[in-house]
Short mmCIF file of C-alpha atoms in Angstrom, two decimals:
data_model
loop_
_atom_site.label_atom_id
_atom_site.label_comp_id
_atom_site.label_asym_id
_atom_site.label_seq_id
_atom_site.Cartn_x
_atom_site.Cartn_y
_atom_site.Cartn_z
CA UNK A 1 82.69 79.89 126.17
CA UNK A 2 85.55 79.51 128.66
CA UNK A 3 88.20 79.50 125.96
CA UNK A 4 86.75 82.66 124.45
CA UNK A 5 86.80 84.48 127.80
CA UNK A 6 90.38 83.47 128.49
CA UNK A 7 91.38 84.67 125.02
CA UNK A 8 90.20 88.20 125.82
CA UNK A 9 91.27 88.51 129.47
CA UNK A 10 95.01 89.36 129.26
CA UNK A 11 94.48 92.25 126.89
CA UNK A 12 91.60 93.65 128.93
CA UNK A 13 93.65 93.56 132.11
CA UNK A 14 96.55 95.43 130.54
CA UNK A 15 94.26 98.15 129.23
CA UNK A 16 91.76 98.48 132.07
CA UNK A 17 93.47 101.57 133.48
CA UNK A 18 94.40 103.10 130.14
CA UNK A 19 92.41 106.06 128.87
CA UNK A 20 92.45 107.04 125.22
CA UNK A 21 92.40 110.78 124.70
CA UNK A 22 91.02 112.62 121.68
CA UNK A 23 90.89 116.24 120.63
CA UNK A 24 87.16 116.47 119.92
CA UNK A 25 87.56 119.93 118.42
CA UNK A 26 89.77 118.39 115.73
CA UNK A 27 87.29 115.55 115.16
CA UNK A 28 84.58 118.17 114.66
CA UNK A 29 86.72 120.00 112.08
CA UNK A 30 87.33 116.72 110.25
CA UNK A 31 83.60 115.95 110.20
CA UNK A 32 82.74 119.42 108.92
CA UNK A 33 85.32 119.28 106.14
CA UNK A 34 84.26 115.76 105.12
CA UNK A 35 80.57 116.60 104.86
CA UNK A 36 80.49 120.30 103.96
CA UNK A 37 83.39 120.59 101.51
CA UNK A 38 83.65 117.06 100.16
CA UNK A 39 85.46 116.32 96.93
CA UNK A 40 85.10 112.55 97.22
CA UNK A 41 82.66 112.22 94.30
CA UNK A 42 84.96 114.27 92.11
CA UNK A 43 87.80 111.83 92.86
CA UNK A 44 85.38 109.00 92.05
CA UNK A 45 84.30 110.57 88.75
CA UNK A 46 87.83 110.74 87.40
CA UNK A 47 88.67 107.20 88.50
CA UNK A 48 85.51 105.74 86.91
CA UNK A 49 83.80 107.78 84.20
CA UNK A 50 86.93 109.52 82.95
CA UNK A 51 89.40 106.64 83.15
CA UNK A 52 87.20 103.58 82.95
CA UNK A 53 88.19 100.11 84.14
CA UNK A 54 91.60 99.70 85.72
CA UNK A 55 92.71 96.13 85.10
CA UNK A 56 96.25 95.56 86.36
CA UNK A 57 98.68 95.63 83.48
CA UNK A 58 96.37 97.70 81.25
CA UNK A 59 96.95 101.22 79.86
CA UNK A 60 93.81 102.39 81.67
CA UNK A 61 95.32 101.50 85.03
CA UNK A 62 98.47 103.46 84.26
CA UNK A 63 96.34 106.47 83.26
CA UNK A 64 94.48 106.25 86.57
CA UNK A 65 97.71 105.84 88.56
CA UNK A 66 99.31 108.85 86.89
CA UNK A 67 96.18 110.94 87.46
CA UNK A 68 96.16 109.91 91.13
CA UNK A 69 99.77 111.01 91.61
CA UNK A 70 98.90 114.33 90.00
CA UNK A 71 95.93 114.81 92.30
CA UNK A 72 97.99 114.01 95.40
CA UNK A 73 100.57 116.57 94.33
CA UNK A 74 97.84 119.16 93.84
CA UNK A 75 96.77 118.52 97.44
CA UNK A 76 100.31 119.20 98.62
CA UNK A 77 101.05 115.59 99.54
CA UNK A 78 104.79 114.88 99.68
CA UNK A 79 106.66 112.19 97.77
CA UNK A 80 103.64 111.38 95.57
CA UNK A 81 104.98 108.84 93.12
CA UNK A 82 104.58 105.49 91.39
CA UNK A 83 106.49 102.67 93.06
CA UNK A 84 107.34 99.75 90.78
CA UNK A 85 106.72 96.15 91.72
CA UNK A 86 106.71 92.86 89.86
CA UNK A 87 107.12 91.12 87.61
CA UNK A 88 103.35 90.91 87.21
CA UNK A 89 103.07 89.29 83.79
CA UNK A 90 101.15 90.15 80.66
CA UNK A 91 98.61 92.93 80.61
CA UNK A 92 95.28 92.80 78.76
CA UNK A 93 92.70 95.28 77.52
CA UNK A 94 89.88 95.33 75.01
CA UNK A 95 88.64 98.04 72.65
CA UNK A 96 85.56 96.49 71.05
CA UNK A 97 82.84 93.98 71.83
CA UNK A 98 79.66 93.00 70.02
CA UNK A 99 77.51 89.88 70.20
CA UNK A 100 74.33 88.96 68.33
CA UNK A 101 72.20 85.90 67.90
CA UNK A 102 71.50 85.74 64.16
CA UNK A 103 69.54 82.47 63.89
CA UNK A 104 66.83 81.25 64.37
CA UNK A 105 65.89 84.87 65.10
CA UNK A 106 67.91 88.02 65.53
CA UNK A 107 68.64 89.31 69.05
CA UNK A 108 71.40 91.59 70.40
CA UNK A 109 73.26 89.98 73.29
CA UNK A 110 74.24 91.87 76.45
CA UNK A 111 77.75 90.98 77.56
CA UNK A 112 81.48 91.62 77.72
CA UNK A 113 84.70 89.71 76.99
CA UNK A 114 86.38 87.82 79.80
CA UNK A 115 89.86 89.08 80.69
CA UNK A 116 92.98 87.42 79.31
CA UNK A 117 91.09 85.69 76.51
CA UNK A 118 92.14 86.08 72.90
CA UNK A 119 90.81 88.38 70.19
CA UNK A 120 88.47 87.11 67.46
CA UNK A 121 90.55 88.87 64.80
CA UNK A 122 87.41 90.54 63.46
CA UNK A 123 83.79 89.40 63.26
CA UNK A 124 83.23 85.64 63.54
CA UNK A 125 80.02 83.69 63.04
CA UNK A 126 79.39 80.14 64.13
CA UNK A 127 76.90 77.59 65.33
CA UNK A 128 76.56 77.07 69.07
CA UNK A 129 77.52 73.67 70.47
CA UNK A 130 77.17 72.55 74.07
CA UNK A 131 80.40 70.85 75.19
CA UNK A 132 80.39 70.44 79.00
CA UNK A 133 83.93 69.08 79.32
CA UNK A 134 84.62 68.72 83.05
CA UNK A 135 86.75 65.58 83.30
CA UNK A 136 89.49 63.93 81.29
CA UNK A 137 87.07 61.30 79.97
CA UNK A 138 84.94 64.00 78.31
CA UNK A 139 87.52 65.06 75.71
CA UNK A 140 87.05 62.09 73.38
CA UNK A 141 83.32 62.78 73.01
CA UNK A 142 84.01 66.15 71.35
CA UNK A 143 87.22 65.47 69.48
CA UNK A 144 86.83 66.46 65.81
CA UNK A 145 83.38 68.06 66.37
CA UNK A 146 84.21 71.60 67.44
CA UNK A 147 85.95 73.20 64.45
CA UNK A 148 84.29 76.49 63.52
CA UNK A 149 81.87 76.25 66.43
CA UNK A 150 81.12 78.57 69.34
CA UNK A 151 81.16 76.53 72.54
CA UNK A 152 78.93 76.85 75.60
CA UNK A 153 80.11 74.92 78.67
CA UNK A 154 77.51 75.67 81.32
CA UNK A 155 74.04 74.28 81.93
CA UNK A 156 71.00 76.56 82.00
CA UNK A 157 70.91 78.90 84.98
CA UNK A 158 67.85 78.61 87.21
CA UNK A 159 66.40 82.11 87.50
CA UNK A 160 63.78 82.96 90.10
CA UNK A 161 61.88 86.21 90.72
CA UNK A 162 63.58 88.56 93.17
CA UNK A 163 61.88 88.17 96.55
CA UNK A 164 64.30 90.26 98.61
CA UNK A 165 65.49 93.85 98.28
CA UNK A 166 68.79 94.18 96.48
CA UNK A 167 69.94 96.92 98.86
CA UNK A 168 70.94 95.84 102.36
CA UNK A 169 72.10 97.70 105.44
CA UNK A 170 73.14 95.78 108.53
CA UNK A 171 70.48 95.68 111.23
CA UNK A 172 71.39 96.02 114.90
CA UNK A 173 70.83 92.28 115.32
CA UNK A 174 73.12 91.45 112.40
CA UNK A 175 75.84 93.75 113.73
CA UNK A 176 75.52 92.14 117.14
CA UNK A 177 75.97 88.72 115.55
CA UNK A 178 79.06 89.92 113.68
CA UNK A 179 80.53 91.28 116.91
CA UNK A 180 80.56 87.80 118.47
CA UNK A 181 83.59 85.57 118.01
CA UNK A 182 82.49 82.58 115.93
CA UNK A 183 82.97 79.04 117.12
CA UNK A 184 85.90 77.36 115.32
CA UNK A 185 84.93 75.01 112.52
CA UNK A 186 85.22 71.34 113.50
CA UNK A 187 87.88 69.43 111.62
CA UNK A 188 85.21 67.41 109.81
CA UNK A 189 83.84 70.61 108.24
CA UNK A 190 87.14 71.54 106.60
CA UNK A 191 88.37 70.49 103.16
CA UNK A 192 85.02 69.07 102.16
CA UNK A 193 84.74 67.36 98.76
CA UNK A 194 83.18 69.22 95.84
CA UNK A 195 79.39 69.47 96.03
CA UNK A 196 78.96 70.79 92.48
CA UNK A 197 80.78 70.11 89.20
CA UNK A 198 84.25 71.63 88.98
CA UNK A 199 86.75 71.34 86.11
CA UNK A 200 89.00 68.36 86.72
CA UNK A 201 87.34 67.37 90.02
CA UNK A 202 85.17 64.24 90.07
CA UNK A 203 82.08 64.25 92.32
CA UNK A 204 83.03 63.44 95.91
CA UNK A 205 86.71 64.26 95.41
CA UNK A 206 88.41 66.94 97.56
CA UNK A 207 88.82 70.33 95.92
CA UNK A 208 92.38 71.07 94.82
CA UNK A 209 92.71 74.36 92.94
CA UNK A 210 96.00 73.27 91.38
CA UNK A 211 94.12 70.40 89.74
CA UNK A 212 91.35 72.77 88.61
CA UNK A 213 93.82 75.22 87.05
CA UNK A 214 95.77 72.46 85.32
CA UNK A 215 92.59 70.99 83.84
CA UNK A 216 91.39 74.39 82.59
CA UNK A 217 94.76 74.93 80.89
CA UNK A 218 94.50 71.52 79.23
CA UNK A 219 90.93 72.25 78.10
CA UNK A 220 91.91 75.62 76.64
CA UNK A 221 94.70 74.00 74.64
CA UNK A 222 92.24 71.35 73.44
CA UNK A 223 89.70 73.98 72.30
CA UNK A 224 92.30 75.88 70.31
CA UNK A 225 93.70 72.74 68.74
CA UNK A 226 90.17 71.71 67.72
CA UNK A 227 89.53 75.08 66.04
CA UNK A 228 86.89 76.51 68.38
CA UNK A 229 85.92 80.06 67.35
CA UNK A 230 84.90 81.28 70.80
CA UNK A 231 83.37 80.37 74.14
CA UNK A 232 80.22 81.88 75.66
CA UNK A 233 79.31 81.73 79.35
CA UNK A 234 76.49 83.19 81.49
CA UNK A 235 79.07 84.53 83.95
CA UNK A 236 79.38 83.35 87.52
CA UNK A 237 75.92 84.61 88.57
CA UNK A 238 73.45 87.45 88.08
CA UNK A 239 70.23 88.12 86.20
CA UNK A 240 68.20 91.00 84.78
CA UNK A 241 71.11 92.03 82.57
CA UNK A 242 73.59 92.13 85.46
CA UNK A 243 76.47 89.78 84.65
CA UNK A 244 79.20 88.82 87.10
CA UNK A 245 82.48 87.71 85.57
CA UNK A 246 86.19 88.35 85.66
CA UNK A 247 88.81 86.35 83.74
CA UNK A 248 88.90 83.41 81.39
CA UNK A 249 92.69 83.36 81.20
CA UNK A 250 95.62 84.37 83.37
CA UNK A 251 98.28 87.09 83.46
CA UNK A 252 100.99 84.45 83.90
CA UNK A 253 102.79 84.15 80.55
CA UNK A 254 103.51 80.48 81.23
CA UNK A 255 99.83 79.52 81.17
CA UNK A 256 98.02 78.93 77.85
CA UNK A 257 95.40 81.43 76.75
CA UNK A 258 91.77 80.47 76.17
CA UNK A 259 89.92 81.14 72.92
CA UNK A 260 87.95 84.40 72.74
CA UNK A 261 85.49 84.19 75.65
CA UNK A 262 82.41 86.28 76.34
CA UNK A 263 79.96 86.43 79.24
CA UNK A 264 76.36 87.19 78.29
CA UNK A 265 73.13 87.79 80.23
CA UNK A 266 71.78 84.64 81.88
CA UNK A 267 68.31 85.07 80.35
CA UNK A 268 69.80 85.19 76.86
CA UNK A 269 72.09 82.26 77.59
CA UNK A 270 69.08 80.24 78.78
CA UNK A 271 67.21 81.03 75.56
CA UNK A 272 70.10 79.64 73.53
CA UNK A 273 70.18 76.50 75.64
CA UNK A 274 66.40 75.92 75.34
CA UNK A 275 66.57 76.26 71.56
CA UNK A 276 69.33 73.65 71.37
CA UNK A 277 67.39 71.30 73.65
CA UNK A 278 64.66 71.37 70.97
CA UNK A 279 67.27 70.65 68.27
CA UNK A 280 66.89 74.13 66.80
CA UNK A 281 70.31 75.31 65.54
CA UNK A 282 71.56 78.60 66.98
CA UNK A 283 74.08 80.87 65.28
CA UNK A 284 75.89 83.76 66.92
CA UNK A 285 78.02 86.60 65.58
CA UNK A 286 80.79 87.76 67.89
CA UNK A 287 83.58 90.30 67.78
CA UNK A 288 86.17 90.88 70.47
CA UNK A 289 89.07 93.25 69.89
CA UNK A 290 91.51 92.45 72.68
CA UNK A 291 95.17 93.25 73.11
CA UNK A 292 97.90 91.74 75.24
CA UNK A 293 100.52 94.07 76.68
CA UNK A 294 103.71 92.05 76.68
CA UNK A 295 106.20 94.91 77.16
CA UNK A 296 107.15 95.75 80.71
CA UNK A 297 106.32 92.96 83.12
CA UNK A 298 106.21 95.43 86.01
CA UNK A 299 103.41 97.60 87.35
CA UNK A 300 103.09 100.27 90.03
CA UNK A 301 101.51 101.19 93.36
CA UNK A 302 100.65 104.83 94.11
CA UNK A 303 102.38 106.24 97.21
CA UNK A 304 102.27 109.64 98.96
CA UNK A 305 103.03 111.10 102.40
CA UNK A 306 102.27 113.82 104.89
CA UNK A 307 105.50 114.03 106.95
CA UNK A 308 105.22 113.75 110.71
CA UNK A 309 106.36 116.68 112.85
CA UNK A 310 107.67 114.94 115.95
CA UNK A 311 108.39 111.30 115.03
CA UNK A 312 108.55 111.29 111.20
CA UNK A 313 110.28 107.90 111.14
CA UNK A 314 107.12 106.32 112.58
CA UNK A 315 104.34 105.74 110.06
CA UNK A 316 100.57 105.39 109.87
CA UNK A 317 99.33 103.92 106.60
CA UNK A 318 95.97 104.00 104.85
CA UNK A 319 95.08 102.42 101.56
CA UNK A 320 92.74 100.80 99.08
CA UNK A 321 93.21 98.98 95.83
CA UNK A 322 93.20 101.06 92.68
CA UNK A 323 92.88 98.20 90.23
CA UNK A 324 89.54 96.77 89.14
CA UNK A 325 87.99 94.28 86.78
CA UNK A 326 87.00 95.43 83.31
CA UNK A 327 83.28 94.68 82.82
CA UNK A 328 82.35 98.15 84.10
CA UNK A 329 84.33 101.01 85.66
CA UNK A 330 85.17 99.41 89.02
CA UNK A 331 83.22 101.96 91.07
CA UNK A 332 82.36 100.04 94.24
CA UNK A 333 85.33 97.69 93.81
CA UNK A 334 87.29 99.71 94.47
CA UNK A 335 87.26 103.27 93.14
CA UNK A 336 85.05 104.04 96.14
CA UNK A 337 87.78 103.00 98.57
CA UNK A 338 90.47 104.81 96.58
CA UNK A 339 88.35 107.99 96.42
CA UNK A 340 87.76 107.86 100.18
CA UNK A 341 91.49 107.53 100.91
CA UNK A 342 92.31 110.39 98.54
CA UNK A 343 89.68 112.43 100.36
CA UNK A 344 91.25 111.56 103.72
CA UNK A 345 94.57 112.93 102.52
CA UNK A 346 92.86 116.06 101.19
CA UNK A 347 91.09 116.64 104.54
CA UNK A 348 94.27 116.22 106.58
CA UNK A 349 96.21 118.57 104.29
CA UNK A 350 93.41 121.14 103.99
CA UNK A 351 93.01 121.39 107.78
CA UNK A 352 96.81 121.45 108.18
CA UNK A 353 96.50 119.28 111.27
CA UNK A 354 99.69 118.80 113.31
CA UNK A 355 100.56 115.10 113.30
CA UNK A 356 103.48 113.53 115.13
CA UNK A 357 103.86 110.52 112.85
CA UNK A 358 104.12 110.38 109.06
CA UNK A 359 100.87 109.53 107.29
CA UNK A 360 101.35 107.47 104.13
CA UNK A 361 98.74 106.59 101.55
CA UNK A 362 99.11 103.56 99.27
CA UNK A 363 96.75 102.71 96.42
CA UNK A 364 97.49 99.16 95.39
CA UNK A 365 97.49 97.33 92.09
CA UNK A 366 97.24 93.59 91.49
CA UNK A 367 94.80 93.17 94.38
CA UNK A 368 92.30 91.32 92.20
CA UNK A 369 94.96 88.79 91.25
CA UNK A 370 95.83 87.96 94.87
CA UNK A 371 96.92 91.09 96.82
CA UNK A 372 100.06 91.17 94.72
CA UNK A 373 100.87 94.88 94.96
CA UNK A 374 100.48 95.19 98.72
CA UNK A 375 102.37 91.95 99.32
CA UNK A 376 105.26 93.20 97.19
CA UNK A 377 105.30 96.53 99.05
CA UNK A 378 105.21 94.92 102.50
CA UNK A 379 108.02 92.51 101.59
CA UNK A 380 110.18 95.35 100.22
CA UNK A 381 109.66 97.83 103.04
CA UNK A 382 108.92 95.72 106.11
CA UNK A 383 110.25 92.23 105.30
CA UNK A 384 108.82 88.89 106.38
CA UNK A 385 107.24 86.38 106.58
CA UNK A 386 109.20 85.19 109.65
CA UNK A 387 110.51 87.34 112.53
CA UNK A 388 114.14 86.83 111.51
CA UNK A 389 113.43 88.35 108.08
CA UNK A 390 111.71 91.52 109.30
CA UNK A 391 113.25 94.91 108.62
CA UNK A 392 113.62 97.61 111.27
CA UNK A 393 110.84 99.62 109.58
CA UNK A 394 108.34 96.93 110.60
CA UNK A 395 108.64 98.04 114.22
CA UNK A 396 108.03 101.69 113.29
CA UNK A 397 104.69 101.38 111.53
CA UNK A 398 101.79 101.90 113.92
CA UNK A 399 99.03 100.47 111.75
CA UNK A 400 97.32 100.22 108.38
CA UNK A 401 93.67 101.08 107.61
CA UNK A 402 91.94 99.70 104.51
CA UNK A 403 88.68 100.30 102.62
CA UNK A 404 87.49 97.60 100.23
CA UNK A 405 83.92 96.51 100.93
CA UNK A 406 82.02 98.64 98.44
CA UNK A 407 80.07 101.85 98.81
CA UNK A 408 78.37 101.16 102.16
CA UNK A 409 79.09 103.39 105.12
CA UNK A 410 81.29 102.25 107.98
CA UNK A 411 79.46 100.46 110.79
CA UNK A 412 82.55 99.50 112.78
CA UNK A 413 85.90 97.72 112.56
CA UNK A 414 87.09 94.13 112.31
CA UNK A 415 89.69 93.80 115.08
CA UNK A 416 91.50 91.03 113.21
CA UNK A 417 91.87 88.96 116.37
CA UNK A 418 93.58 91.88 118.18
CA UNK A 419 91.61 92.18 121.43
CA UNK A 420 94.12 94.68 122.81
CA UNK A 421 92.96 97.28 120.30
CA UNK A 422 89.30 97.12 121.44
CA UNK A 423 89.41 99.86 124.13
CA UNK A 424 91.28 102.13 121.72
CA UNK A 425 88.79 101.80 118.88
CA UNK A 426 85.82 101.94 121.26
CA UNK A 427 86.85 105.48 122.22
CA UNK A 428 87.63 106.49 118.65
CA UNK A 429 84.22 105.36 117.42
CA UNK A 430 82.23 107.26 120.06
CA UNK A 431 82.15 110.57 118.12
CA UNK A 432 80.58 108.65 115.22
CA UNK A 433 77.84 106.73 117.01
CA UNK A 434 75.35 109.22 115.60
CA UNK A 435 76.52 108.15 112.12
CA UNK A 436 75.79 104.47 112.93
CA UNK A 437 79.43 103.44 113.43
CA UNK A 438 79.26 101.47 116.67
CA UNK A 439 80.37 97.87 116.15
CA UNK A 440 83.66 96.12 116.90
CA UNK A 441 84.17 92.54 115.82
CA UNK A 442 87.03 90.34 117.04
CA UNK A 443 86.73 88.42 113.77
CA UNK A 444 89.38 88.47 111.10
CA UNK A 445 88.30 89.38 107.60
CA UNK A 446 90.33 88.43 104.57
CA UNK A 447 90.78 88.77 100.82
CA UNK A 448 91.93 92.38 100.81
CA UNK A 449 95.13 94.32 101.32
CA UNK A 450 95.21 94.67 105.12
CA UNK A 451 95.99 90.93 105.15
CA UNK A 452 99.47 91.68 103.73
CA UNK A 453 100.25 93.77 106.82
CA UNK A 454 98.56 91.50 109.35
CA UNK A 455 100.58 88.56 108.00
CA UNK A 456 103.84 90.06 109.33
CA UNK A 457 102.55 91.37 112.65
CA UNK A 458 101.60 94.92 111.65
CA UNK A 459 98.15 95.97 112.93
CA UNK A 460 96.04 96.00 109.77
CA UNK A 461 92.32 96.69 109.73
CA UNK A 462 89.37 96.56 107.37
CA UNK A 463 86.18 98.40 108.32
CA UNK A 464 82.75 96.80 108.65
CA UNK A 465 80.59 98.33 105.92
CA UNK A 466 76.95 98.07 104.90
CA UNK A 467 76.68 95.67 101.95
CA UNK A 468 74.29 97.92 99.94
CA UNK A 469 74.26 96.16 96.51
CA UNK A 470 77.73 94.66 96.63
CA UNK A 471 76.72 91.05 96.02
CA UNK A 472 73.35 91.64 94.38
CA UNK A 473 74.46 94.09 91.71
CA UNK A 474 78.01 95.47 91.63
CA UNK A 475 80.87 93.24 92.83
CA UNK A 476 82.81 92.16 89.71
CA UNK A 477 79.84 92.90 87.45
CA UNK A 478 78.96 95.00 84.40
CA UNK A 479 76.96 97.29 86.71
CA UNK A 480 79.84 98.38 88.94
CA UNK A 481 79.53 102.01 87.88
CA UNK A 482 79.47 105.53 89.35
CA UNK A 483 75.68 105.55 89.71
CA UNK A 484 75.76 102.66 92.22
CA UNK A 485 77.89 104.64 94.72
CA UNK A 486 76.27 106.29 97.77
CA UNK A 487 77.68 109.82 98.16
CA UNK A 488 76.71 110.34 101.81
CA UNK A 489 78.21 106.99 102.74
CA UNK A 490 81.54 107.96 101.18
CA UNK A 491 81.53 111.23 103.11
CA UNK A 492 80.91 109.33 106.35
CA UNK A 493 83.75 106.92 105.53
CA UNK A 494 86.17 109.77 104.84
CA UNK A 495 85.34 111.44 108.17
CA UNK A 496 85.87 108.25 110.18
CA UNK A 497 89.05 107.12 108.43
CA UNK A 498 90.57 110.61 108.67
CA UNK A 499 89.84 110.66 112.40
CA UNK A 500 91.32 107.19 112.95
CA UNK A 501 94.43 108.14 111.00
CA UNK A 502 94.79 111.43 112.89
CA UNK A 503 94.35 109.70 116.26
CA UNK A 504 96.89 107.03 115.34
CA UNK A 505 99.38 109.64 114.18
CA UNK A 506 99.17 111.51 117.49
CA UNK A 507 98.67 108.66 119.93
CA UNK A 508 101.41 108.51 122.58
CA UNK A 509 102.25 104.89 121.77
CA UNK A 510 102.08 102.79 118.64
CA UNK A 511 98.92 100.72 118.28
CA UNK A 512 99.03 97.50 120.34
CA UNK A 513 100.06 94.40 118.42
CA UNK A 514 99.18 90.72 118.48
CA UNK A 515 101.89 88.08 118.84
CA UNK A 516 103.70 87.53 115.56
CA UNK A 517 101.49 85.29 113.40
CA UNK A 518 102.36 81.74 112.49
CA UNK A 519 103.38 81.67 108.79
CA UNK A 520 100.73 80.18 106.52
CA UNK A 521 100.19 79.59 102.84
CA UNK A 522 99.41 82.70 100.74
CA UNK A 523 95.72 83.55 100.53
CA UNK A 524 94.17 82.81 97.13
CA UNK A 525 92.84 85.56 94.87
CA UNK A 526 89.52 87.01 96.09
CA UNK A 527 86.38 85.18 95.00
CA UNK A 528 83.06 86.95 94.38
CA UNK A 529 81.27 87.42 97.67
CA UNK A 530 78.88 89.73 99.44
CA UNK A 531 81.73 90.95 101.58
CA UNK A 532 85.28 89.80 102.16
CA UNK A 533 84.76 86.68 104.26
CA UNK A 534 85.01 87.20 108.03
CA UNK A 535 86.30 84.29 110.10
CA UNK A 536 88.00 83.80 113.41
CA UNK A 537 91.75 83.82 113.11
#
């Protein structure tokens, strides 16, 4: 407890006499515009229903990016444009999917193709074979036995009745727990060996993702050499027809592609496995029409500005990631965040609020592959990752605000280890206590685009949001669609973010900063989770 108190003390002393000021009449105007004249669901409709999934490198993403630039221009936002970054690698999209069990009895299969897997070149039909190849020693067992077969790799999924509600809002007790700084993990708890089977990792061995990726590449090459028709998986989790899954292959042109790969509903996958356990042959028909986009290796972020009146060279940024996975239309991850940020820009322009600093929106691509778009932008405009490589613009950006935790309303802010910002955000949240936004957490949260800014000493923040159905139904699933988005929650988010951006733009000083962070290895691509993981920095 002593160390925690000492950590907070210097910042509190320096701010104890400071008083944040707000123009509450402006905050009231922002709230009224956000709730009474909202267009946030219209933004969401076009990003989801009209344009569909937005996988980085796909034509659908470019359509969404171009539409977003057009909408920003219609709002009167300056310098709305596409900013190139890359190289990213090969793009991928699909235009057809069908799957059917044809023997021993007919059944349509719910599912979708996994990204960056190959096309079937028309309809294929084959017998299912279970080939759980997880280690090098397993290859010989299946050599010469897989030609013309459709492979399943996974065991049956244990499915239990739902005993908890799928929708969750944080309780006061849970928010209180999140507001407390966690105790650091003991050294013995880090880098634990694998507790469940992983490709290329023997039981009890430490997890090394380079080893896992190399083994998967070797296995994919083996499957294609052996003449496998396709691979079927139950996805990473989910039941009741909800399937969670992302990619079977990789956008990196240097890595080998897997055979055509489909994720199907866990209940249907289990039926296939039970039939084979009883030595009853199972045949499946499958068609995947997929296309690789090997032309330009570059892709684009969406950028736009509202110029500052007094100090236009100083900048406040807000953003969300525009890209999504492909199983559905990427509504909660992250069309919701993109729609909210578009709405923030609309509100600020519609009210014609005087702002001293320039407000800049950025909608990122390549987030799902490892924050690639925001990292490229930060490197280009602000430099890094060490102090000697920073550009002068790094000192002129006050902060960055991000939305990427689904459809749930804002309950507070992760301070990202920046205790000096606490008294500032405490004041800024007060006008929204009646909307349940009350909590500040010293914890750092990762796996989304504010990390790119935080990594080079720019104050970057992600908001605490109610989980709603993020883990139980929508995050990286075939049910991440418009209907799962909470309209009132998006309105609340837009009001709060617009107020934070306005306050930052007109604050006398730039937002307080932490000491420049110690360089560390790049964060891996986000993994499916209920919320981007929050840990102490």
